[in-house]
Every structure is written in C-alpha cells, then in structure tokens.
mmCIF file of C-alpha atoms and ligand atoms in Angstrom:
data_model
loop_
_atom_site.group_PDB
_atom_site.id
_atom_site.type_symbol
_atom_site.label_atom_id
_atom_site.label_comp_id
_atom_site.label_asym_id
_atom_site.label_seq_id
_atom_site.Cartn_x
_atom_site.Cartn_y
_atom_site.Cartn_z
ATOM 1 C CA MET A 1 -0.055 0.069 -0.106
ATOM 2 C CA SER A 2 1.256 3.459 -0.664
ATOM 3 C CA ASN A 3 2.195 5.803 1.885
ATOM 4 C CA THR A 4 -0.462 8.345 2.948
ATOM 5 C CA ILE A 5 1.112 11.771 3.192
ATOM 6 C CA TRP A 6 -0.847 14.685 4.767
ATOM 7 C CA VAL A 7 -0.289 18.373 3.892
ATOM 8 C CA LEU A 8 -1.702 21.161 5.947
ATOM 9 C CA ILE A 9 -2.918 23.759 3.450
ATOM 10 C CA GLU A 10 -2.383 27.358 4.564
ATOM 11 C CA LEU A 11 -4.982 29.839 3.368
ATOM 12 C CA GLU A 12 -4.225 33.497 2.279
ATOM 13 C CA ASN A 13 -7.218 35.785 1.651
ATOM 14 C CA GLY A 14 -9.400 32.686 1.122
ATOM 15 C CA GLN A 15 -7.099 30.903 -1.263
ATOM 16 C CA PRO A 16 -4.584 28.111 -0.746
ATOM 17 C CA ALA A 17 -1.067 29.573 -0.406
ATOM 18 C CA ARG A 18 1.280 28.680 -3.290
ATOM 19 C CA SER A 19 3.957 27.438 -0.867
ATOM 20 C CA SER A 20 1.294 24.875 0.444
ATOM 21 C CA LEU A 21 0.555 23.953 -3.196
ATOM 22 C CA GLU A 22 4.206 23.217 -3.919
ATOM 23 C CA VAL A 23 4.331 20.859 -0.813
ATOM 24 C CA LEU A 24 0.890 19.025 -2.037
ATOM 25 C CA GLY A 25 2.571 18.317 -5.316
ATOM 26 C CA LYS A 26 5.627 16.896 -3.766
ATOM 27 C CA ALA A 27 3.312 14.634 -1.380
ATOM 28 C CA ALA A 28 1.542 13.480 -4.456
ATOM 29 C CA LYS A 29 4.557 12.477 -6.135
ATOM 30 C CA LEU A 30 5.679 10.573 -3.058
ATOM 31 C CA GLY A 31 2.355 8.549 -2.221
ATOM 32 C CA ARG A 32 -1.186 9.205 -1.655
ATOM 33 C CA ALA A 33 -1.613 12.792 -0.754
ATOM 34 C CA GLU A 34 -4.494 14.022 1.443
ATOM 35 C CA ALA A 35 -4.938 17.536 2.492
ATOM 36 C CA VAL A 36 -6.264 19.278 5.583
ATOM 37 C CA VAL A 37 -7.779 22.788 5.348
ATOM 38 C CA LEU A 38 -8.905 24.644 8.172
ATOM 39 C CA GLY A 39 -10.664 28.174 7.991
ATOM 40 C CA ALA A 40 -13.745 29.965 6.856
ATOM 41 C CA ALA A 41 -12.819 29.361 3.316
ATOM 42 C CA ALA A 42 -12.005 25.717 3.811
ATOM 43 C CA ALA A 43 -15.141 24.357 2.012
ATOM 44 C CA GLU A 44 -14.562 26.273 -1.140
ATOM 45 C CA VAL A 45 -10.910 25.562 -1.332
ATOM 46 C CA ALA A 46 -11.236 21.881 -1.023
ATOM 47 C CA PRO A 47 -12.620 20.754 -4.354
ATOM 48 C CA ILE A 48 -9.818 22.549 -6.207
ATOM 49 C CA LEU A 49 -7.072 20.954 -4.308
ATOM 50 C CA GLY A 50 -7.434 17.702 -6.515
ATOM 51 C CA ALA A 51 -5.903 19.642 -9.285
ATOM 52 C CA TYR A 52 -2.846 20.120 -7.153
ATOM 53 C CA GLY A 53 -2.418 16.392 -6.216
ATOM 54 C CA ALA A 54 -4.761 15.872 -3.312
ATOM 55 C CA GLU A 55 -6.729 12.494 -3.310
ATOM 56 C CA LYS A 56 -8.753 13.380 -0.211
ATOM 57 C CA VAL A 57 -9.390 16.709 1.652
ATOM 58 C CA TYR A 58 -10.361 16.997 5.417
ATOM 59 C CA VAL A 59 -12.215 20.249 5.785
ATOM 60 C CA HIS A 60 -13.442 22.159 8.787
ATOM 61 C CA ALA A 61 -14.967 25.435 7.701
ATOM 62 C CA ASP A 62 -14.610 27.613 10.768
ATOM 63 C CA ALA A 63 -13.494 31.181 10.943
ATOM 64 C CA THR A 64 -12.017 30.461 14.418
ATOM 65 C CA TYR A 65 -8.925 29.153 12.721
ATOM 66 C CA ASP A 66 -8.477 32.469 11.005
ATOM 67 C CA ASN A 67 -9.310 34.695 13.949
ATOM 68 C CA TYR A 68 -7.067 32.754 16.732
ATOM 69 C CA LEU A 69 -3.360 31.875 16.310
ATOM 70 C CA THR A 70 -2.366 28.363 16.005
ATOM 71 C CA LEU A 71 -3.904 26.548 18.825
ATOM 72 C CA PRO A 72 -7.317 25.607 17.246
ATOM 73 C CA ALA A 73 -5.397 24.222 14.384
ATOM 74 C CA VAL A 74 -3.172 22.227 16.836
ATOM 75 C CA ASP A 75 -6.096 20.780 18.703
ATOM 76 C CA THR A 76 -7.827 19.745 15.655
ATOM 77 C CA LEU A 77 -4.845 18.294 13.954
ATOM 78 C CA SER A 78 -3.655 16.335 17.060
ATOM 79 C CA ALA A 79 -6.904 14.537 17.085
ATOM 80 C CA LEU A 80 -6.993 13.735 13.486
ATOM 81 C CA LEU A 81 -3.507 12.394 13.573
ATOM 82 C CA ASN A 82 -4.231 10.320 16.526
ATOM 83 C CA ASP A 83 -7.213 8.797 14.445
ATOM 84 C CA HIS A 84 -5.795 8.507 11.020
ATOM 85 C CA GLN A 85 -1.898 7.990 11.701
ATOM 86 C CA PRO A 86 -0.702 9.067 8.301
ATOM 87 C CA ARG A 87 2.823 8.272 7.511
ATOM 88 C CA LEU A 88 3.827 11.852 7.157
ATOM 89 C CA LEU A 89 2.512 15.538 7.637
ATOM 90 C CA LEU A 90 4.225 17.922 5.555
ATOM 91 C CA LEU A 91 4.106 21.650 5.811
ATOM 92 C CA ALA A 92 5.468 24.581 4.002
ATOM 93 C CA THR A 93 7.771 26.770 6.171
ATOM 94 C CA THR A 94 5.748 29.805 7.075
ATOM 95 C CA TYR A 95 5.653 31.589 10.367
ATOM 96 C CA GLU A 96 2.261 30.070 11.262
ATOM 97 C CA LEU A 97 2.903 26.462 9.933
ATOM 98 C CA ARG A 98 6.196 26.384 11.643
ATOM 99 C CA ASP A 99 4.522 27.331 14.913
ATOM 100 C CA ILE A 100 1.898 24.557 14.392
ATOM 101 C CA ALA A 101 4.481 21.982 13.404
ATOM 102 C CA ALA A 102 6.599 22.580 16.563
ATOM 103 C CA ARG A 103 3.335 22.359 18.899
ATOM 104 C CA LEU A 104 2.185 19.190 17.148
ATOM 105 C CA MET A 105 5.723 17.641 17.775
ATOM 106 C CA VAL A 106 5.725 18.497 21.442
ATOM 107 C CA ARG A 107 2.212 17.537 22.207
ATOM 108 C CA ASN A 108 2.224 14.346 20.444
ATOM 109 C CA ASN A 109 5.552 13.241 20.924
ATOM 110 C CA LEU A 110 6.384 12.993 17.049
ATOM 111 C CA GLY A 111 9.523 13.529 15.123
ATOM 112 C CA LEU A 112 10.018 16.810 13.219
ATOM 113 C CA ILE A 113 12.570 17.583 10.665
ATOM 114 C CA THR A 114 12.738 21.221 9.425
ATOM 115 C CA ASP A 115 14.183 22.953 6.277
ATOM 116 C CA ALA A 116 13.867 20.128 4.070
ATOM 117 C CA THR A 117 14.794 20.508 0.336
ATOM 118 C CA ASP A 118 13.864 17.049 -0.813
ATOM 119 C CA LEU A 119 12.272 13.977 0.349
ATOM 120 C CA ALA A 120 12.406 10.379 -0.901
ATOM 121 C CA PHE A 121 11.635 6.767 0.529
ATOM 122 C CA ALA A 122 14.200 4.301 0.760
ATOM 123 C CA GLY A 123 12.163 1.117 1.366
ATOM 124 C CA GLU A 124 10.301 1.926 4.651
ATOM 125 C CA GLU A 125 12.736 4.799 5.665
ATOM 126 C CA LEU A 126 12.010 8.383 4.825
ATOM 127 C CA GLN A 127 15.303 10.279 3.753
ATOM 128 C CA VAL A 128 14.948 14.028 4.174
ATOM 129 C CA THR A 129 17.667 16.408 2.414
ATOM 130 C CA VAL A 130 18.472 19.268 4.648
ATOM 131 C CA PRO A 131 21.046 21.991 3.712
ATOM 132 C CA TRP A 132 23.432 22.334 6.522
ATOM 133 C CA GLY A 133 25.751 25.390 7.132
ATOM 134 C CA GLY A 134 25.463 26.677 3.533
ATOM 135 C CA GLU A 135 26.762 24.365 0.746
ATOM 136 C CA ASN A 136 26.680 21.223 2.879
ATOM 137 C CA VAL A 137 23.718 18.888 2.730
ATOM 138 C CA VAL A 138 22.665 16.247 5.207
ATOM 139 C CA THR A 139 20.202 13.273 4.900
ATOM 140 C CA ALA A 140 18.103 12.938 7.904
ATOM 141 C CA THR A 141 16.236 9.777 8.058
ATOM 142 C CA HIS A 142 12.628 9.276 9.632
ATOM 143 C CA PRO A 143 12.076 5.644 10.710
ATOM 144 C CA HIS A 144 8.426 4.247 10.177
ATOM 145 C CA GLN A 145 7.223 5.031 13.804
ATOM 146 C CA GLY A 146 4.346 7.330 14.303
ATOM 147 C CA THR A 147 3.547 10.251 11.825
ATOM 148 C CA GLY A 148 6.686 12.104 10.746
ATOM 149 C CA ILE A 149 6.492 15.701 10.533
ATOM 150 C CA VAL A 150 8.518 17.649 7.781
ATOM 151 C CA LEU A 151 8.816 21.247 7.326
ATOM 152 C CA THR A 152 9.816 22.227 3.734
ATOM 153 C CA ARG A 153 11.655 25.101 2.306
ATOM 154 C CA PRO A 154 9.483 27.479 0.295
ATOM 155 C CA LYS A 155 10.359 27.031 -3.517
ATOM 156 C CA ALA A 156 12.052 23.670 -2.929
ATOM 157 C CA PHE A 157 9.298 21.922 -5.176
ATOM 158 C CA ALA A 158 7.304 23.276 -8.095
ATOM 159 C CA VAL A 159 3.449 23.408 -8.185
ATOM 160 C CA GLU A 160 2.318 20.227 -9.889
ATOM 161 C CA GLN A 161 -0.815 19.846 -11.938
ATOM 162 C CA PHE A 162 -2.890 16.705 -11.819
ATOM 163 C CA ASP A 163 -5.565 17.424 -14.187
ATOM 164 C CA GLY A 164 -8.957 15.773 -13.778
ATOM 165 C CA ARG A 165 -8.295 14.494 -10.297
ATOM 166 C CA THR A 166 -11.331 14.909 -7.933
ATOM 167 C CA PRO A 167 -10.644 14.546 -4.161
ATOM 168 C CA GLU A 168 -12.891 12.921 -1.716
ATOM 169 C CA VAL A 169 -14.015 15.587 0.679
ATOM 170 C CA GLU A 170 -14.597 14.701 4.429
ATOM 171 C CA THR A 171 -16.277 17.333 6.398
ATOM 172 C CA LEU A 172 -15.066 17.260 9.842
ATOM 173 C CA SER A 173 -17.562 17.671 12.852
ATOM 174 C CA VAL A 174 -15.199 19.167 15.417
ATOM 175 C CA SER A 175 -16.032 21.401 18.287
ATOM 176 C CA ILE A 176 -13.133 23.923 19.144
ATOM 177 C CA ASN A 177 -12.234 24.177 22.648
ATOM 178 C CA SER A 178 -12.493 27.538 24.174
ATOM 179 C CA ALA A 179 -9.199 27.156 25.922
ATOM 180 C CA ALA A 180 -7.707 27.091 22.206
ATOM 181 C CA GLN A 181 -9.109 30.588 21.625
ATOM 182 C CA ALA A 182 -6.255 32.063 23.813
ATOM 183 C CA ILE A 183 -4.274 34.167 21.156
ATOM 184 C CA LYS A 184 -6.786 36.460 19.231
ATOM 185 C CA ILE A 185 -5.669 38.091 16.075
ATOM 186 C CA VAL A 186 -6.516 41.650 16.532
ATOM 187 C CA ASP A 187 -5.285 43.174 13.562
ATOM 188 C CA SER A 188 -3.446 42.178 10.269
ATOM 189 C CA VAL A 189 -1.525 44.757 8.136
ATOM 190 C CA ASP A 190 -0.309 44.167 4.648
ATOM 191 C CA VAL A 191 3.203 45.449 3.962
ATOM 192 C CA ALA A 192 2.911 47.751 1.134
ATOM 193 C CA SER A 193 5.082 47.240 -1.751
ATOM 194 C CA GLU A 194 4.929 48.502 -5.170
ATOM 195 C CA GLY A 195 6.462 45.606 -7.098
ATOM 196 C CA PRO A 196 6.009 41.707 -7.146
ATOM 197 C CA ALA A 197 6.542 39.824 -3.709
ATOM 198 C CA LEU A 198 10.189 38.711 -3.451
ATOM 199 C CA GLU A 199 9.087 35.138 -3.267
ATOM 200 C CA ASP A 200 7.269 35.535 -6.521
ATOM 201 C CA ALA A 201 9.408 37.847 -8.511
ATOM 202 C CA SER A 202 11.158 36.468 -11.736
ATOM 203 C CA ILE A 203 13.783 39.336 -11.355
ATOM 204 C CA ILE A 204 15.306 40.227 -8.067
ATOM 205 C CA VAL A 205 18.003 42.952 -7.625
ATOM 206 C CA SER A 206 19.908 42.625 -4.208
ATOM 207 C CA GLY A 207 22.186 44.916 -2.398
ATOM 208 C CA GLY A 208 24.725 44.078 0.233
ATOM 209 C CA ARG A 209 27.317 45.989 2.355
ATOM 210 C CA GLY A 210 29.155 47.147 -0.666
ATOM 211 C CA LEU A 211 26.488 49.813 -1.381
ATOM 212 C CA GLY A 212 28.256 51.782 1.682
ATOM 213 C CA LYS A 213 25.187 53.176 3.327
ATOM 214 C CA ALA A 214 21.386 52.705 3.694
ATOM 215 C CA GLU A 215 20.506 55.673 1.439
ATOM 216 C CA ASN A 216 22.366 54.079 -1.557
ATOM 217 C CA PHE A 217 19.889 51.119 -1.479
ATOM 218 C CA GLN A 218 17.547 53.221 -3.486
ATOM 219 C CA LEU A 219 19.901 52.462 -6.409
ATOM 220 C CA VAL A 220 18.942 48.847 -6.059
ATOM 221 C CA GLU A 221 15.267 49.640 -5.666
ATOM 222 C CA ALA A 222 15.517 51.839 -8.746
ATOM 223 C CA LEU A 223 16.979 49.177 -10.996
ATOM 224 C CA ALA A 224 14.609 46.702 -9.510
ATOM 225 C CA LYS A 225 11.693 48.770 -10.302
ATOM 226 C CA ALA A 226 13.001 49.516 -13.921
ATOM 227 C CA LEU A 227 13.109 45.774 -14.526
ATOM 228 C CA GLN A 228 9.617 45.245 -12.826
ATOM 229 C CA GLY A 229 11.465 42.865 -10.239
ATOM 230 C CA ALA A 230 11.598 43.005 -6.349
ATOM 231 C CA PRO A 231 14.589 44.297 -4.240
ATOM 232 C CA GLY A 232 16.308 42.030 -1.959
ATOM 233 C CA ALA A 233 19.120 42.122 0.569
ATOM 234 C CA THR A 234 21.894 40.386 2.401
ATOM 235 C CA ARG A 235 21.715 39.702 6.178
ATOM 236 C CA ALA A 236 24.684 42.319 6.704
ATOM 237 C CA ILE A 237 22.459 45.162 5.731
ATOM 238 C CA VAL A 238 19.363 43.816 7.362
ATOM 239 C CA ASP A 239 21.147 43.400 10.666
ATOM 240 C CA ALA A 240 22.637 46.818 10.192
ATOM 241 C CA GLY A 241 18.999 48.292 10.311
ATOM 242 C CA TRP A 242 18.767 49.317 6.580
ATOM 243 C CA LEU A 243 15.934 47.204 5.690
ATOM 244 C CA PRO A 244 13.419 44.927 7.343
ATOM 245 C CA TYR A 245 13.824 41.363 7.697
ATOM 246 C CA SER A 246 11.516 40.663 5.038
ATOM 247 C CA TYR A 247 14.092 41.638 2.451
ATOM 248 C CA GLN A 248 16.780 39.178 3.623
ATOM 249 C CA ILE A 249 17.782 36.369 1.240
ATOM 250 C CA GLY A 250 19.701 33.456 2.387
ATOM 251 C CA GLN A 251 20.013 30.588 4.802
ATOM 252 C CA THR A 252 18.092 32.472 7.585
ATOM 253 C CA GLY A 253 15.920 34.469 5.267
ATOM 254 C CA LYS A 254 14.116 33.655 2.060
ATOM 255 C CA THR A 255 14.883 31.216 -0.581
ATOM 256 C CA VAL A 256 14.279 32.618 -3.944
ATOM 257 C CA LYS A 257 14.531 31.094 -7.555
ATOM 258 C CA PRO A 258 14.100 33.956 -9.966
ATOM 259 C CA THR A 259 14.919 33.938 -13.562
ATOM 260 C CA LEU A 260 17.334 36.791 -13.077
ATOM 261 C CA TYR A 261 19.225 37.737 -9.702
ATOM 262 C CA VAL A 262 21.366 40.795 -9.738
ATOM 263 C CA ALA A 263 23.797 40.799 -6.664
ATOM 264 C CA ALA A 264 25.271 44.380 -6.137
ATOM 265 C CA GLY A 265 27.986 44.839 -3.416
ATOM 266 C CA ILE A 266 27.415 41.364 -2.197
ATOM 267 C CA SER A 267 30.435 39.127 -1.172
ATOM 268 C CA GLY A 268 28.731 35.809 -1.883
ATOM 269 C CA ALA A 269 28.937 34.288 1.541
ATOM 270 C CA ILE A 270 27.775 30.680 1.627
ATOM 271 C CA GLN A 271 24.741 31.674 3.742
ATOM 272 C CA HIS A 272 23.601 34.047 1.277
ATOM 273 C CA LEU A 273 24.256 31.723 -1.718
ATOM 274 C CA ALA A 274 22.052 29.024 0.107
ATOM 275 C CA GLY A 275 18.968 31.331 -0.542
ATOM 276 C CA MET A 276 19.788 32.323 -4.150
ATOM 277 C CA LYS A 277 21.942 30.031 -5.957
ATOM 278 C CA GLY A 278 19.079 28.189 -7.655
ATOM 279 C CA SER A 279 18.475 31.353 -9.652
ATOM 280 C CA LYS A 280 18.633 30.711 -13.258
ATOM 281 C CA TYR A 281 20.833 33.488 -14.306
ATOM 282 C CA ILE A 282 22.986 35.395 -11.828
ATOM 283 C CA ILE A 283 24.833 38.767 -12.645
ATOM 284 C CA ALA A 284 27.093 39.912 -9.866
ATOM 285 C CA ILE A 285 28.603 43.476 -9.574
ATOM 286 C CA ASN A 286 31.606 43.591 -7.231
ATOM 287 C CA LYS A 287 34.751 45.782 -7.163
ATOM 288 C CA ASP A 288 36.809 42.717 -5.662
ATOM 289 C CA GLU A 289 37.469 40.390 -8.534
ATOM 290 C CA ASN A 290 38.023 37.567 -6.107
ATOM 291 C CA ALA A 291 34.624 37.826 -4.557
ATOM 292 C CA PRO A 292 33.029 34.402 -4.043
ATOM 293 C CA ILE A 293 29.814 35.712 -5.661
ATOM 294 C CA PHE A 294 31.724 35.417 -9.048
ATOM 295 C CA SER A 295 31.911 31.612 -8.689
ATOM 296 C CA VAL A 296 28.140 31.414 -9.022
ATOM 297 C CA ALA A 297 27.641 34.261 -11.532
ATOM 298 C CA ASP A 298 26.894 33.698 -15.250
ATOM 299 C CA LEU A 299 27.939 37.197 -15.697
ATOM 300 C CA GLY A 300 30.479 39.110 -13.609
ATOM 301 C CA VAL A 301 31.010 42.841 -13.723
ATOM 302 C CA ILE A 302 34.054 44.072 -11.715
ATOM 303 C CA GLY A 303 33.410 47.597 -10.720
ATOM 304 C CA ASP A 304 31.757 50.072 -8.487
ATOM 305 C CA ALA A 305 28.434 49.261 -7.799
ATOM 306 C CA LEU A 306 27.337 52.829 -7.027
ATOM 307 C CA THR A 307 28.413 53.976 -10.609
ATOM 308 C CA ILE A 308 27.063 50.809 -12.551
ATOM 309 C CA LEU A 309 23.664 50.400 -10.736
ATOM 310 C CA PRO A 310 22.374 53.988 -12.246
ATOM 311 C CA GLN A 311 23.974 53.470 -15.551
ATOM 312 C CA LEU A 312 22.040 50.074 -15.813
ATOM 313 C CA THR A 313 18.885 51.707 -14.759
ATOM 314 C CA GLU A 314 19.012 54.386 -17.332
ATOM 315 C CA GLU A 315 19.817 51.838 -19.936
ATOM 316 C CA VAL A 316 16.878 49.537 -19.019
ATOM 317 C CA LYS A 317 14.637 52.660 -18.927
ATOM 318 C CA ARG A 318 15.905 53.827 -22.351
ATOM 319 C CA ARG A 319 15.423 50.459 -23.979
ATOM 320 C CA LYS A 320 12.000 50.044 -22.497
ATOM 321 C CA ALA A 321 10.842 53.643 -23.564
HETATM 322 C C1 LIG B 1 24.246 31.203 10.844
HETATM 323 C C2 LIG B 1 24.230 32.340 9.818
HETATM 324 C C3 LIG B 1 23.316 32.718 9.065
HETATM 325 C C4 LIG B 1 23.351 33.647 8.121
HETATM 326 N N1 LIG B 1 22.371 33.861 7.280
HETATM 327 C C5 LIG B 1 22.470 34.706 6.180
HETATM 328 C C6 LIG B 1 21.176 34.959 5.351
HETATM 329 O O1 LIG B 1 20.313 34.487 5.500
HETATM 330 N N2 LIG B 1 21.681 35.806 4.207
HETATM 331 C C7 LIG B 1 22.836 36.555 4.243
HETATM 332 O O2 LIG B 1 22.970 37.410 3.236
HETATM 333 N N3 LIG B 1 23.742 36.311 5.024
HETATM 334 C C8 LIG B 1 23.766 35.429 6.175
HETATM 335 N N4 LIG B 1 24.634 35.367 7.082
HETATM 336 C C9 LIG B 1 25.840 36.310 7.029
HETATM 337 C C10 LIG B 1 26.801 36.023 5.980
HETATM 338 O O3 LIG B 1 27.795 35.121 6.531
HETATM 339 C C11 LIG B 1 27.574 37.186 5.371
HETATM 340 O O4 LIG B 1 28.096 37.844 6.620
HETATM 341 C C12 LIG B 1 26.576 38.205 4.622
HETATM 342 O O5 LIG B 1 25.982 37.555 3.652
HETATM 343 C C13 LIG B 1 27.722 39.364 4.034
HETATM 344 O O6 LIG B 1 26.650 40.368 3.380
HETATM 345 P P1 LIG B 1 27.307 41.121 2.297
HETATM 346 O O7 LIG B 1 27.702 40.339 1.066
HETATM 347 O O8 LIG B 1 26.265 42.413 2.310
HETATM 348 O O9 LIG B 1 28.532 41.909 2.977
HETATM 349 P P2 LIG B 1 30.164 41.614 2.971
HETATM 350 O O10 LIG B 1 30.465 40.193 3.058
HETATM 351 O O11 LIG B 1 30.814 42.683 3.795
HETATM 352 O O12 LIG B 1 30.439 41.919 1.231
HETATM 353 C C14 LIG B 1 30.259 43.213 0.736
HETATM 354 C C15 LIG B 1 30.830 43.211 -0.757
HETATM 355 O O13 LIG B 1 30.809 44.293 -1.439
HETATM 356 C C16 LIG B 1 31.929 44.555 -2.017
HETATM 357 N N5 LIG B 1 32.054 45.917 -2.349
HETATM 358 C C17 LIG B 1 32.422 46.908 -1.538
HETATM 359 N N6 LIG B 1 32.350 48.231 -2.058
HETATM 360 C C18 LIG B 1 31.672 47.899 -3.403
HETATM 361 C C19 LIG B 1 31.195 48.854 -4.407
HETATM 362 N N7 LIG B 1 31.454 50.227 -4.221
HETATM 363 N N8 LIG B 1 30.679 48.196 -5.452
HETATM 364 C C20 LIG B 1 30.688 46.913 -5.597
HETATM 365 N N9 LIG B 1 31.168 46.135 -4.671
HETATM 366 C C21 LIG B 1 31.506 46.684 -3.353
HETATM 367 C C22 LIG B 1 33.114 44.037 -1.407
HETATM 368 O O14 LIG B 1 34.162 43.599 -2.333
HETATM 369 C C23 LIG B 1 32.372 42.789 -0.680
HETATM 370 O O15 LIG B 1 32.700 41.595 -1.618
HETATM 371 C C24 LIG B 1 24.597 34.350 7.948
HETATM 372 C C25 LIG B 1 25.806 34.160 8.921
HETATM 373 C C26 LIG B 1 25.453 33.054 9.848
HETATM 374 C C27 LIG B 1 26.706 32.844 10.674
#
C-alpha cells in the first residue's frame, strides 16, 4: 500500500497559499496525498486541491482558525493524526505553519525535521535532504514510527498539476475548545510594496554592504523597479538596520529562484548563496575580482556598484521607452 502523506494547506485571503500547493505536489509524487484545510474558506478551497494532487481533503470550515493563532489548528490536527496516523505530515515553512508543526511535535511526541529541500523513500525509511551550514547537505532519516512531521523550504518544489483529479472531501465535525481561543488576532497589516513579492518575482535585484550606506539602497530599488522586479538584501544590511527582515535572502532569510538575480555589492557568503543560487541567471557586480559571488555568477561585472547601478537603470529605462 502506498504511503499516505498529509499536507496542511495554509489559506491566504481565502485561497490556498502557493507554498502549500508546492508541498502538496511533492506529497502526490511520493504517495497518496491528503490535504487538511481549516478556516472559513476551507469548503470552497477543498475541491480545487485535487488539481494540485490531493486524493482526499479533510475540511473544517470555521472562522475560528482565521481569528485565533495556531492553537485551534493544533487541537484539531492532534485529534486527526491520532485517529488516522498518516505516514507523514508535510508543511511549508511559514510563520504560522512552523509554529503549528512545533506544537504538534511536542504535544504528540512526534519526530520533526525542518528546512527540508527534498524527500524520498528508501524502502520503509524516509530520507530528507536538509542544507546544513550553507553548501553542505545532510540526509536525515525518519524511521517508520508514528507520523513524521517535515517542514519544507519554500520554492524547494514546483506546483504540480493533476488534471482531472477529484478529491474525496470529508467534512469534519469538531468543536473547538474555548481554551484554544487564547491568542486572538486583533489586526493584520499588509506590508505595502510596489512591485512583485520577493518570493514570486522573476527578477530580483539585491544589495549588500558594498553599497556603503542605507541611502544607497535606493539604487537597487530603482533598478528593480525599472526591471519590474523586487529588491532583496543580504543579512549584513538587514542586521545593520537598513531594511526590514522581509528583504533578507539566504539561509536564515528567504529562498528565491528567480529567472534573473542581480547581486550588487554582495560578497557571496555561503549563507547568502544558500538562498539564491538556484536562480536561473546570476549577474554579480563587485569591485573585488576575487569575491566568492563570482563563482556562481553567469555574468560578472568588476566595478563600483554605486556607478554601475544607475547606468544600468538608465539603460533599461531607455530600452523600454
Ligand atoms: C548562521 C548564519 C546565518 C546567516 N544567514 C544569512 C542569510 O540568510 N543571508 C545573508 O545574506 N547572510 C547570512 N549570514 C551572513 C553571511 O555570512 C555574510 O556575513 C553576509 O551575507 C555578508 O553580506 P554582504 O555580502 O552584504 O557583506 P560583505 O560580506 O561585507 O560583502 C560586501 C561586498 O561588497 C563589495 N563591495 C564593496 N564596495 C563595493 C562597491 N562600491 N561596489 C561593488 N562592490 C563593493 C566587497 O568587495 C564585498 O565583496 C549568515 C551568517 C551566519 C553565521
């Protein structure tokens, strides 16, 4: 019998999050994929999950999951896992799902592997690929013993299409304990940004400490805007307070895979490469010809980013005019 693999689907504005669909596609390639959707929009979302690989969907359409942080979902999932004991529960690494995974692990005494970039079965054993310290990779194994929980890295897998698949939908009748309604979401604020989100952008222009000072980051933003891309950053300049954490790309930031990644004033530390080396084309601008970023670059420009970035922006604008 094939392995049953559950995926918890996160909802964003009533739609399944792309990161959850990526994980669902991977689950469907590994075994029998079953999805769990919790939230006011769960019933509407359930039928469309077949096209992304789900053979069955467990649904609890209740706004409590949207209005209270994590605990209601942890209660419902704990009971479900206990009843059904799937081989695996996969979750995309997001703030909310990370929290849920950790609580499920502790409450149910289950094994949890984080930051996975690939999964495969070797007989009964699950082998999980986890990047470790930049370029190194370790294979963690999960013996067949209870449900294994795995948090996967965003963009590790592509969204897969399973045309014509119609999932069986099971509507759960669960009552949510009032004790789980402890952390109420009082407000949620969308971070205003002009261009595409960093995770979805097909062009990213990133800046690092080589820009010299925070005000010079506008040179990166201007090129990103001209290319209709998104600006990104290294940890060095996020830690320096130039930009919020949401801009950070790398091992402890976001993982991106754009078609084009422009790195300006970035040395190319392994922790930064871990988040962007899957980009299709990489252009590096650095005044040190020995900078490690050039080892992953398709095109290297040795020079001053403060001079080259505005020239590039003007040229892009001129050609687009
Ligand atoms: C556990 C851990 C996790 C980490 N996670 C991350 C992470 O997620 N993301 C991340 O980015 N880093 C991460 N780091 C930090 C990482 O090791 C590097 O310190 C960081 O990436 C360096 O950022 P940088 O390239 O901006 O700065 P630097 O390494 O200081 O490089 C600046 C570069 O700019 C060049 N330069 C200087 N002036 C100019 C100019 N005028 N024009 C062109 N080039 C110029 C220099 O030659 C140099 O190569 C992590 C570190 C640790 C220990």
